[in-house]
Short mmCIF file of C-alpha atoms in Angstrom, two decimals:
data_model
loop_
_atom_site.label_atom_id
_atom_site.label_comp_id
_atom_site.label_asym_id
_atom_site.label_seq_id
_atom_site.Cartn_x
_atom_site.Cartn_y
_atom_site.Cartn_z
CA UNK Y 1 52.09 175.50 164.73
CA UNK Y 2 54.26 177.74 166.86
CA UNK Y 3 55.80 180.92 165.50
CA UNK Y 4 57.78 181.17 168.73
CA UNK Y 5 59.56 177.84 168.19
CA UNK Y 6 60.01 178.44 164.46
CA UNK Y 7 61.57 181.87 165.11
CA UNK Y 8 63.85 180.51 167.82
CA UNK Y 9 65.10 177.76 165.49
CA UNK Y 10 65.40 180.11 162.52
CA UNK Y 11 67.75 182.36 164.52
CA UNK Y 12 70.22 179.55 165.35
CA UNK Y 13 72.86 177.62 163.42
CA UNK Y 14 72.26 173.88 163.21
CA UNK Y 15 75.35 173.01 161.19
CA UNK Y 16 73.91 172.31 157.76
CA UNK Y 17 71.03 173.12 155.46
CA UNK Y 18 69.65 169.59 155.91
CA UNK Y 19 69.61 169.88 159.71
CA UNK Y 20 68.04 173.35 159.49
CA UNK Y 21 65.36 172.10 157.08
CA UNK Y 22 64.39 169.21 159.36
CA UNK Y 23 64.33 171.27 162.58
CA UNK Y 24 62.24 173.96 160.86
CA UNK Y 25 59.76 171.32 159.70
CA UNK Y 26 59.53 169.95 163.26
CA UNK Y 27 59.26 173.47 164.73
CA UNK Y 28 56.32 174.11 162.42
CA UNK Y 29 54.51 171.17 164.08
CA UNK Y 30 55.38 172.11 167.69
CA UNK Y 31 53.32 173.77 170.39
CA UNK Y 32 54.62 176.98 171.99
CA UNK Y 33 56.67 175.00 174.52
CA UNK Y 34 58.28 172.84 171.81
CA UNK Y 35 56.17 169.76 172.59
CA UNK Y 36 53.51 167.81 170.75
CA UNK Y 37 55.47 167.04 167.58
CA UNK Y 38 54.13 163.84 166.10
CA UNK Y 39 54.96 163.12 162.52
CA UNK Y 40 56.57 160.05 161.05
CA UNK Y 41 59.96 160.00 159.37
CA UNK Y 42 58.09 159.23 156.15
CA UNK Y 43 56.03 162.41 156.52
CA UNK Y 44 59.16 164.46 157.21
CA UNK Y 45 60.85 162.84 154.21
CA UNK Y 46 57.96 163.58 151.86
CA UNK Y 47 57.66 167.23 152.91
CA UNK Y 48 61.39 168.00 152.97
CA UNK Y 49 62.21 165.86 149.90
CA UNK Y 50 65.19 164.41 151.77
CA UNK Y 51 65.98 160.70 151.88
CA UNK Y 52 64.44 158.65 154.66
CA UNK Y 53 67.90 157.62 155.88
CA UNK Y 54 68.96 161.29 156.09
CA UNK Y 55 65.85 162.14 158.11
CA UNK Y 56 66.37 159.18 160.47
CA UNK Y 57 70.07 159.93 160.93
CA UNK Y 58 69.43 163.63 161.60
CA UNK Y 59 66.71 162.91 164.16
CA UNK Y 60 69.02 160.44 165.93
CA UNK Y 61 71.73 163.13 165.97
CA UNK Y 62 69.28 165.72 167.37
CA UNK Y 63 68.29 163.28 170.13
CA UNK Y 64 71.93 162.49 170.94
CA UNK Y 65 72.70 166.24 171.09
CA UNK Y 66 69.72 166.91 173.38
CA UNK Y 67 68.00 169.21 170.87
CA UNK Y 68 65.09 166.78 170.50
CA UNK Y 69 63.63 164.31 173.01
CA UNK Y 70 61.07 161.55 172.66
CA UNK Y 71 58.08 162.12 174.94
CA UNK Y 72 55.79 159.26 173.95
CA UNK Y 73 54.15 157.35 171.15
CA UNK Y 74 50.93 157.81 169.25
CA UNK Y 75 49.19 154.83 167.63
CA UNK Y 76 48.65 155.00 163.88
CA UNK Y 77 47.79 152.64 161.02
CA UNK Y 78 51.41 151.46 160.68
CA UNK Y 79 51.95 150.88 164.41
CA UNK Y 80 53.01 154.09 166.14
CA UNK Y 81 54.53 157.50 165.58
CA UNK Y 82 57.04 158.92 168.06
CA UNK Y 83 56.09 162.17 169.78
CA UNK Y 84 58.96 164.64 170.11
CA UNK Y 85 59.73 167.86 171.96
CA UNK Y 86 62.28 170.46 170.90
CA UNK Y 87 64.41 171.41 173.92
CA UNK Y 88 64.40 175.20 173.84
CA UNK Y 89 67.33 175.55 176.24
CA UNK Y 90 69.54 173.50 173.91
CA UNK Y 91 68.40 175.48 170.87
CA UNK Y 92 69.07 178.78 172.67
CA UNK Y 93 72.62 177.58 173.43
CA UNK Y 94 73.42 177.18 169.71
CA UNK Y 95 75.32 179.86 167.82
CA UNK Y 96 73.02 182.64 166.57
CA UNK Y 97 72.69 183.35 162.86
CA UNK Y 98 72.71 187.12 163.37
CA UNK Y 99 75.93 188.95 162.70
CA UNK Y 100 77.58 190.26 165.84
CA UNK Y 101 77.52 193.98 166.51
CA UNK Y 102 80.88 195.35 165.44
CA UNK Y 103 81.92 198.80 166.47
CA UNK Y 104 83.57 200.53 163.56
CA UNK Y 105 85.09 203.37 165.49
CA UNK Y 106 84.52 207.08 165.32
CA UNK Y 107 82.90 208.55 162.24
CA UNK Y 108 84.91 211.45 160.83
CA UNK Y 109 83.18 214.41 159.22
CA UNK Y 110 84.29 214.28 155.55
CA UNK Y 111 84.14 218.08 155.21
CA UNK Y 112 87.25 219.87 156.44
CA UNK Y 113 86.64 222.68 158.89
#
């Protein structure tokens, strides 16, 4: 688990609560460089309580957008599980969740002189 990746993802907008939930689940499984994520769509579906089709569609979208890349395959009892990496540069380019600093102007002393 990487707090670094989870924090980086938590501070960015992914476009919907579903997308945010899936990327946060994947970030929780990542190493500090975003790599080493190997969990099946069924595992993601069970933990997020989203439909399998939603999980598959979102992962495909993340791959198409360059947020997630496939780095290999790991053999398992049902064949194989894809190994992913979160692309930190793409995540960092997303809109931040923090409110922008807004200057409110000069503060006036409420007591008259």
